[in-house]
Structures are given as structure tokens and as C-alpha cells.
Short mmCIF file of C-alpha atoms in Angstrom, two decimals:
data_model
loop_
_atom_site.label_atom_id
_atom_site.label_comp_id
_atom_site.label_asym_id
_atom_site.label_seq_id
_atom_site.Cartn_x
_atom_site.Cartn_y
_atom_site.Cartn_z
CA MET X 1 21.53 25.42 -16.94
CA THR X 2 20.73 22.53 -19.23
CA SER X 3 20.15 23.41 -22.84
CA PRO X 4 16.60 22.54 -23.90
CA ASP X 5 18.09 20.67 -26.85
CA GLU X 6 20.53 18.68 -24.76
CA PRO X 7 19.87 14.98 -25.28
CA PHE X 8 19.00 12.90 -22.29
CA VAL X 9 22.15 10.84 -21.91
CA ALA X 10 22.07 9.77 -18.29
CA PHE X 11 20.97 6.29 -19.26
CA ASP X 12 21.80 4.23 -22.28
CA LEU X 13 19.34 1.47 -21.62
CA ASP X 14 16.65 1.91 -24.19
CA THR X 15 17.02 -1.42 -25.94
CA ALA X 16 14.28 -3.92 -25.24
CA ASP X 17 16.72 -6.43 -23.73
CA ARG X 18 18.05 -4.03 -21.16
CA GLU X 19 14.59 -2.74 -20.36
CA VAL X 20 13.45 -6.26 -19.59
CA ALA X 21 16.58 -7.02 -17.61
CA HIS X 22 16.31 -4.02 -15.35
CA LEU X 23 12.64 -4.02 -14.38
CA ALA X 24 12.65 -7.54 -12.98
CA GLY X 25 11.89 -8.97 -16.41
CA HIS X 26 8.91 -6.71 -17.10
CA THR X 27 8.39 -3.99 -19.69
CA ILE X 28 6.79 -0.68 -18.75
CA GLU X 29 3.78 -1.71 -20.86
CA GLU X 30 3.34 -4.88 -18.82
CA LEU X 31 3.48 -2.83 -15.63
CA SER X 32 0.89 -0.42 -17.03
CA ASP X 33 -1.40 -3.36 -17.88
CA TYR X 34 -0.87 -4.77 -14.38
CA LEU X 35 -1.97 -1.44 -12.94
CA ASP X 36 -5.00 -1.33 -15.24
CA GLN X 37 -5.98 -4.79 -14.00
CA ASP X 38 -5.86 -3.49 -10.43
CA ARG X 39 -2.75 -5.62 -9.76
CA THR X 40 -4.69 -8.86 -10.08
CA PRO X 41 -3.85 -11.66 -10.21
CA ALA X 42 -0.98 -10.74 -7.92
CA ASP X 43 2.42 -11.19 -9.52
CA PRO X 44 5.20 -11.61 -6.92
CA SER X 45 7.87 -10.85 -9.49
CA ILE X 46 6.34 -7.36 -9.74
CA ASP X 47 5.15 -6.89 -6.17
CA ASP X 48 8.50 -7.96 -4.70
CA SER X 49 10.62 -5.78 -6.97
CA PRO X 50 11.51 -2.29 -5.70
CA GLU X 51 12.18 -1.13 -9.27
CA CYS X 52 8.71 -2.27 -10.38
CA GLN X 53 7.12 -0.65 -7.31
CA ILE X 54 8.81 2.69 -8.08
CA ALA X 55 7.64 2.49 -11.70
CA LEU X 56 4.08 1.47 -10.69
CA ARG X 57 3.71 4.43 -8.33
CA SER X 58 4.88 6.82 -11.04
CA LEU X 59 2.54 5.20 -13.56
CA GLN X 60 -0.35 5.47 -11.14
CA ARG X 61 0.17 9.22 -10.78
CA LEU X 62 0.58 9.61 -14.55
CA HIS X 63 -2.66 7.72 -15.18
CA GLY X 64 -4.44 10.16 -12.86
CA VAL X 65 -3.07 13.14 -14.77
CA GLN X 66 -4.01 11.56 -18.10
CA ARG X 67 -7.60 11.07 -16.94
CA SER X 68 -7.94 14.71 -15.88
CA LEU X 69 -6.34 15.96 -19.11
CA LEU X 70 -8.61 13.81 -21.25
CA SER X 71 -11.64 15.18 -19.48
CA SER X 72 -10.42 18.76 -20.03
CA ASP X 73 -9.65 18.74 -23.73
CA VAL X 74 -9.70 15.44 -25.52
CA GLU X 75 -9.02 16.75 -29.01
CA ARG X 76 -6.06 19.00 -28.30
CA GLU X 77 -4.27 16.77 -25.89
CA SER X 78 -4.91 13.54 -27.77
CA GLU X 79 -3.11 14.94 -30.80
CA ARG X 80 0.15 15.06 -28.96
CA SER X 81 -0.45 12.73 -26.04
CA ASP X 82 1.03 9.67 -27.72
CA GLY X 83 4.53 11.09 -28.06
CA TRP X 84 4.36 13.10 -24.86
CA VAL X 85 3.13 10.25 -22.70
CA ARG X 86 5.48 7.81 -24.40
CA SER X 87 8.47 9.95 -23.47
CA ILE X 88 7.30 10.17 -19.84
CA LEU X 89 6.78 6.40 -19.77
CA GLN X 90 10.26 5.89 -21.12
CA ASN X 91 11.69 8.18 -18.45
CA ILE X 92 9.73 6.41 -15.69
CA ASN X 93 11.17 3.14 -16.95
CA LEU X 94 14.72 4.47 -17.03
CA GLU X 95 14.51 6.22 -13.69
CA ALA X 96 13.13 3.16 -11.90
CA HIS X 97 16.36 1.23 -12.49
CA SER X 98 18.31 0.90 -9.29
CA GLY X 99 21.30 2.66 -10.85
CA ARG X 100 24.27 3.70 -8.76
CA ASP X 101 24.66 3.25 -5.02
CA ILE X 102 24.60 6.53 -3.08
CA PRO X 103 26.44 6.22 0.27
CA ILE X 104 24.81 7.09 3.59
CA GLU X 105 27.18 8.08 6.37
CA HIS X 106 27.63 6.00 9.51
CA PRO X 107 30.44 6.13 12.10
CA SER X 108 30.88 2.34 12.20
CA PRO X 109 33.72 1.04 9.98
CA THR X 110 31.73 -2.10 9.22
CA ALA X 111 28.66 -0.21 7.98
CA ARG X 112 28.00 -0.04 4.26
CA LEU X 113 24.82 1.95 3.92
CA VAL X 114 23.45 3.09 0.58
CA VAL X 115 20.31 4.38 -1.07
CA THR X 116 19.91 3.46 -4.72
CA GLU X 117 19.84 6.13 -7.38
CA GLY X 118 16.50 4.67 -8.52
CA ALA X 119 14.98 5.19 -5.08
CA VAL X 120 16.15 8.82 -5.05
CA ARG X 121 14.85 9.50 -8.55
CA GLY X 122 11.57 7.88 -7.50
CA ILE X 123 11.11 10.12 -4.49
CA LEU X 124 12.11 13.22 -6.50
CA ARG X 125 9.55 12.38 -9.18
CA ALA X 126 6.92 11.81 -6.48
CA THR X 127 7.83 15.16 -4.89
CA GLY X 128 7.39 16.93 -8.23
CA ASP X 129 4.11 15.18 -8.93
CA GLU X 130 2.77 16.36 -5.57
CA ILE X 131 3.08 20.00 -6.62
CA GLU X 132 -0.18 21.20 -8.07
CA ASN X 133 -0.28 21.83 -11.82
CA ILE X 134 3.14 20.33 -12.55
CA ILE X 135 3.78 17.17 -14.54
CA VAL X 136 7.26 15.72 -14.18
CA GLY X 137 9.00 14.80 -17.42
CA ARG X 138 12.34 13.44 -16.30
CA CYS X 139 14.83 13.53 -13.46
CA ARG X 140 18.56 12.99 -13.53
CA LEU X 141 21.45 13.15 -11.06
CA ASP X 142 24.66 14.51 -12.59
CA GLY X 143 27.99 13.91 -10.86
CA ASP X 144 29.68 11.04 -9.08
CA VAL X 145 27.03 10.22 -6.50
CA SER X 146 29.08 7.28 -5.21
CA VAL X 147 31.76 9.55 -3.70
CA PRO X 148 30.60 11.42 -0.57
CA GLY X 149 31.00 15.18 -0.79
CA THR X 150 31.06 15.35 -4.58
CA PRO X 151 28.90 18.26 -5.80
CA ILE X 152 25.83 16.89 -7.56
CA THR X 153 23.52 18.71 -9.95
CA ILE X 154 19.90 17.63 -10.21
CA ARG X 155 18.38 18.17 -13.66
CA PHE X 156 14.62 18.17 -13.75
CA ASP X 157 12.20 18.59 -16.65
CA ALA X 158 8.54 19.37 -16.19
CA ALA X 159 5.40 20.67 -17.86
CA VAL X 160 3.34 23.39 -16.21
CA CYS X 161 -0.35 24.08 -16.45
CA GLN X 162 -1.17 27.01 -18.74
CA GLY X 163 -1.74 30.21 -16.79
CA GLU X 164 0.59 29.37 -13.93
CA ASN X 165 3.44 31.70 -12.95
CA ILE X 166 6.33 29.60 -14.23
CA PRO X 167 9.18 31.14 -12.15
CA ALA X 168 7.10 30.79 -8.99
CA LYS X 169 6.21 27.20 -9.82
CA ALA X 170 9.85 26.38 -10.57
CA GLN X 171 10.89 27.89 -7.25
CA SER X 172 8.28 25.86 -5.35
CA LEU X 173 9.49 22.75 -7.12
CA ARG X 174 13.13 23.54 -6.38
CA GLU X 175 12.43 24.07 -2.67
CA ALA X 176 10.48 20.81 -2.45
CA LEU X 177 13.27 18.90 -4.20
CA TYR X 178 15.92 20.37 -1.89
CA ALA X 179 13.85 19.33 1.13
CA ALA X 180 13.42 15.77 -0.20
CA LEU X 181 17.12 15.42 -0.98
CA ASP X 182 18.05 16.75 2.45
CA GLN X 183 15.65 14.34 4.12
CA HIS X 184 16.58 11.19 2.24
CA THR X 185 20.22 11.52 1.18
CA ASP X 186 23.62 12.77 2.32
CA LEU X 187 24.29 14.20 -1.14
CA THR X 188 26.05 17.54 -1.56
CA ILE X 189 23.77 19.44 -3.91
CA ALA X 190 25.49 22.05 -6.08
CA ALA X 191 22.37 23.04 -8.03
CA ILE X 192 18.89 21.99 -9.06
CA ASP X 193 18.33 22.92 -12.68
CA ILE X 194 14.69 22.96 -13.71
CA THR X 195 13.58 23.18 -17.32
CA ILE X 196 9.92 23.80 -18.09
CA ARG X 197 9.54 22.23 -21.50
CA ASP X 198 5.81 22.37 -22.06
CA LEU X 199 2.47 23.85 -21.07
CA TYR X 200 -0.71 21.87 -20.77
CA LEU X 201 -4.35 22.90 -20.46
CA ARG X 202 -5.88 23.27 -17.03
CA PRO X 203 -7.92 20.17 -16.18
CA ALA X 204 -11.67 20.76 -16.39
CA THR X 205 -13.42 21.22 -13.07
CA PRO X 206 -16.57 19.10 -12.84
CA PRO X 207 -19.65 21.37 -12.63
CA SER X 208 -20.97 21.79 -9.13
CA GLU X 209 -24.47 20.62 -8.23
CA THR X 210 -25.68 24.23 -8.24
CA GLU X 211 -24.34 24.82 -11.76
CA GLN X 212 -25.94 21.65 -13.03
CA ARG X 213 -29.42 22.77 -11.96
CA MET E 1 26.49 -18.14 1.81
CA SER E 2 23.52 -18.93 3.99
CA ASP E 3 20.47 -17.25 5.40
CA VAL E 4 19.82 -19.80 8.10
CA LEU E 5 22.76 -19.35 10.48
CA PRO E 6 21.42 -19.74 14.03
CA GLN E 7 22.43 -16.25 15.13
CA THR E 8 20.56 -14.70 12.21
CA ASP E 9 17.30 -16.31 13.19
CA ARG E 10 14.61 -13.62 13.28
CA LEU E 11 16.97 -11.06 11.78
CA ASP E 12 14.28 -10.23 9.24
CA GLU E 13 11.86 -9.50 12.08
CA ALA E 14 14.43 -7.23 13.73
CA VAL E 15 14.76 -5.26 10.49
CA LEU E 16 11.02 -5.01 9.88
CA ALA E 17 10.54 -3.80 13.46
CA VAL E 18 12.53 -0.65 12.75
CA PRO E 19 10.14 2.31 12.37
CA GLY E 20 10.02 3.43 8.75
CA VAL E 21 10.77 0.03 7.20
CA ASP E 22 7.73 -1.21 5.29
CA THR E 23 9.29 -3.85 3.03
CA LEU E 24 12.17 -6.26 3.13
CA TYR E 25 13.23 -7.08 -0.42
CA SER E 26 15.37 -10.00 -1.45
CA ALA E 27 19.00 -9.01 -1.09
CA ALA E 28 20.03 -11.78 -3.48
CA PRO E 29 21.15 -10.80 -6.99
CA LEU E 30 18.30 -10.52 -9.49
CA VAL E 31 19.35 -13.60 -11.49
CA ALA E 32 19.47 -15.75 -8.36
CA THR E 33 16.08 -14.42 -7.29
CA VAL E 34 14.50 -15.14 -10.68
CA ILE E 35 15.89 -18.69 -10.69
CA THR E 36 14.79 -19.29 -7.09
CA THR E 37 11.31 -17.93 -7.81
CA ALA E 38 11.03 -20.10 -10.91
CA VAL E 39 12.12 -23.20 -9.01
CA ASP E 40 9.73 -22.36 -6.19
CA ALA E 41 6.91 -22.03 -8.69
CA LEU E 42 7.77 -25.29 -10.47
CA THR E 43 8.01 -27.23 -7.25
CA ARG E 44 4.95 -25.48 -5.79
CA ARG E 45 6.84 -24.76 -2.60
CA PRO E 46 6.56 -21.54 -0.59
CA PRO E 47 8.80 -18.68 -1.75
CA SER E 48 12.33 -18.94 -0.41
CA ALA E 49 13.10 -16.86 2.65
CA ASN E 50 16.23 -15.22 1.30
CA SER E 51 15.46 -11.63 2.24
CA VAL E 52 18.49 -11.36 4.50
CA LEU E 53 21.78 -12.55 3.11
CA VAL E 54 24.34 -13.75 5.61
CA SER E 55 27.77 -15.16 5.04
CA ARG E 56 30.59 -16.09 7.36
CA GLU E 57 33.97 -14.71 6.37
CA LYS E 58 37.42 -14.68 7.95
CA ALA E 59 36.80 -11.27 9.50
CA GLY E 60 33.40 -12.27 10.82
CA LEU E 61 29.80 -12.23 9.75
CA SER E 62 28.64 -10.34 6.67
CA VAL E 63 24.99 -9.31 6.46
CA ALA E 64 23.10 -7.68 3.57
CA VAL E 65 19.53 -6.42 3.54
CA LYS E 66 17.49 -4.39 1.06
CA ILE E 67 14.59 -2.33 2.39
CA GLY E 68 11.73 -0.10 1.36
CA VAL E 69 11.15 3.03 3.45
CA THR E 70 7.66 4.29 4.10
CA ASP E 71 6.38 7.84 3.59
CA GLY E 72 7.16 10.31 6.34
CA HIS E 73 10.47 8.79 7.40
CA ALA E 74 13.94 9.97 6.41
CA ALA E 75 15.65 7.22 4.43
CA THR E 76 19.06 8.10 5.87
CA GLU E 77 17.86 7.77 9.48
CA VAL E 78 15.93 4.57 8.81
CA CYS E 79 18.95 3.06 7.08
CA ARG E 80 21.21 3.84 10.06
CA ARG E 81 18.64 2.46 12.50
CA VAL E 82 18.40 -0.77 10.51
CA HIS E 83 22.18 -1.15 10.66
CA ASP E 84 22.16 -0.57 14.41
CA ALA E 85 19.27 -3.03 14.90
CA ILE E 86 21.17 -5.74 12.99
CA VAL E 87 24.34 -5.19 15.01
CA GLU E 88 22.38 -5.19 18.27
CA HIS E 89 20.60 -8.40 17.25
CA LEU E 90 23.86 -10.14 16.41
CA HIS E 91 25.55 -8.97 19.61
CA GLY E 92 22.53 -10.27 21.51
CA HIS E 93 23.30 -13.67 20.03
CA GLU E 94 26.96 -13.51 21.06
CA GLU E 95 28.04 -12.74 17.52
CA HIS E 96 30.65 -10.04 18.07
CA GLU E 97 32.82 -10.47 14.99
CA ILE E 98 31.06 -8.51 12.27
CA ALA E 99 32.83 -7.98 8.96
CA GLU E 100 30.23 -5.85 7.22
CA VAL E 101 26.59 -4.86 7.44
CA THR E 102 25.18 -3.69 4.11
CA VAL E 103 21.84 -1.90 4.15
CA THR E 104 20.39 -0.79 0.82
CA VAL E 105 17.39 1.53 0.60
CA ALA E 106 15.78 0.38 -2.65
CA ARG E 107 12.52 2.35 -2.49
CA ILE E 108 11.24 5.40 -0.63
CA GLY E 109 7.55 6.13 -0.17
#
């Protein structure tokens, strides 16, 4: 298992120059603004970039979570949201990079088929986000993904809604991640390590019409 | 390197016709794409059609494409089908010497 204090060292790309270079010349803040402006006016340098599209989809889901959290407990969450959200934004930015090429098997000797590491991280983050009451923090693939058959460990960080059964949630998440990896890659998965690093308050449920009367 | 060899005509359509492919991204390196896009913008001409990269080498034709895969389709299967569609398209145009077909899945879902 990953130590909770283990630094996130999968990427060393946190300088502004590299950030710009790897998201088709756009910062994560620019992509967030683009999303806020409902993607208008259309920017082909964003719309035609797979890295930007992966980041935008993650940002869109994060924005949805932020809205529900703000409506549930503005004071408590706003105290820590800056650092918490910033770290998720940073991870979304890092994970959206295309990264390493992961081979896909084909019997033809002239075939060179790959899925990018960024695409796999993107679908794993989306899979985690689809599980109710889980917020994905970061996702990382450990091991030489470029060599078929090499055992790979997936390391996943998440926050869970307060009151949830954490082992059960982690197991649901693990099963969903295995299924996604099996569907979209030929990777040999040795383990999926999940670390729940935080709890957050359950989003407020809007009062029903009956309760409002 | 060229993307307008006669036998690669409509290769982009062949790739986009594969179930599960929803986007054909530029397979050119980022720097080349940025420069091309900038030149296109300056000259007010339509964006360059460089989604499929093709080059003729000693061993035959080399093709590279970069795709996005839609929800509900396995990226591995879609990737293999795209490769097979490219080979079939080239064989249909009497292009039997193929050096390499590179298919990159750049986004899923």
C-alpha cells in the first residue's frame, strides 16, 4: 500500500512552462475559464486537443461536485476548499498529459497500436467520479506500462462522503477500476491501491415540494 | 511526409466510420500543429487537413492516426478495428506494401 505521506512523484511537470507545453499551450485556469464561458467562443486549439478534452471533462465533473458542496455547507468547506480544490486541479492537469504509450496487442507485425497514459488516467478518473459519494483526488500508474506483461500497480486517492462505509466504497471503486482497465487496456494489473485521504460533508438535498409547504 | 497520397484519399473517412471512433485528432507533432494552426489563422485559410499522417518509406507506406473513443466502446477493440480498416482501405487501393500502421487512442469517453 502507498504511505499516506508518500509524495506524488509520478510527474515532475509542475513548472508553468511545462504545464503550458503539455496542455496544448493552455493552463488549467484557462481551461476552467473556457468551461465557465460555456466553451464560447470556440477555441480549436482546445477543442482539437485530446489532452484539453480530458482535462475539461474532469473539470466539468469537479465543478458539479463543488456546486453541491457549496450548497451543503459553505462555511466549513470554503475554509479548506482552496487548497483541496487546487490540489485536485493540479492532478487533473498532470493526469491529462498524454504521458507514456501503452501498447495494445495485434497479430499483425506492422501494427503499432497504443493508448496514451493520459487517456487511461482520464477514463479511470471518470470511472471513480461516477461512483456515488466519491471524489477522485489523483490517479497514477506505477510500473513500465510500455512493456507488455509488466505488472502494473494503480494508485488511486479519493475523498469519501462522511457516513459512508469506507471499505465497501473502496471495494466498489476497485471493482469499477478493474473493469475499466480490462475493457480499455491490455495491461497486466498487479494491484489497485486505494487511499481514502479525506471525508467531506454529504451534499444538501433540496427540500421537496411537500416539505416546502 | 504527405497526407495527400492518392491511395490515402478518404482514409480519414474510413477511420471515422469505425464504430466507437468519435474524433480524429491531428497525428502531427504538437509543435507542427501549433505552427500550422497559427499560419492557417494568419492566412485566414481553412484548417489544414493533417489528421492522418502518411509517408512512403523503403518498406512501404507508413500511416499514423490519433483517435478519440466514445463511451461504451472498448478502446482496445476500437483501436484494432481502426488498424484493420486502414489496412483494408489501402489494400483496396492496390497498396499492398505497408511498413507500419500506428493507431493512438488519445482519449476515451
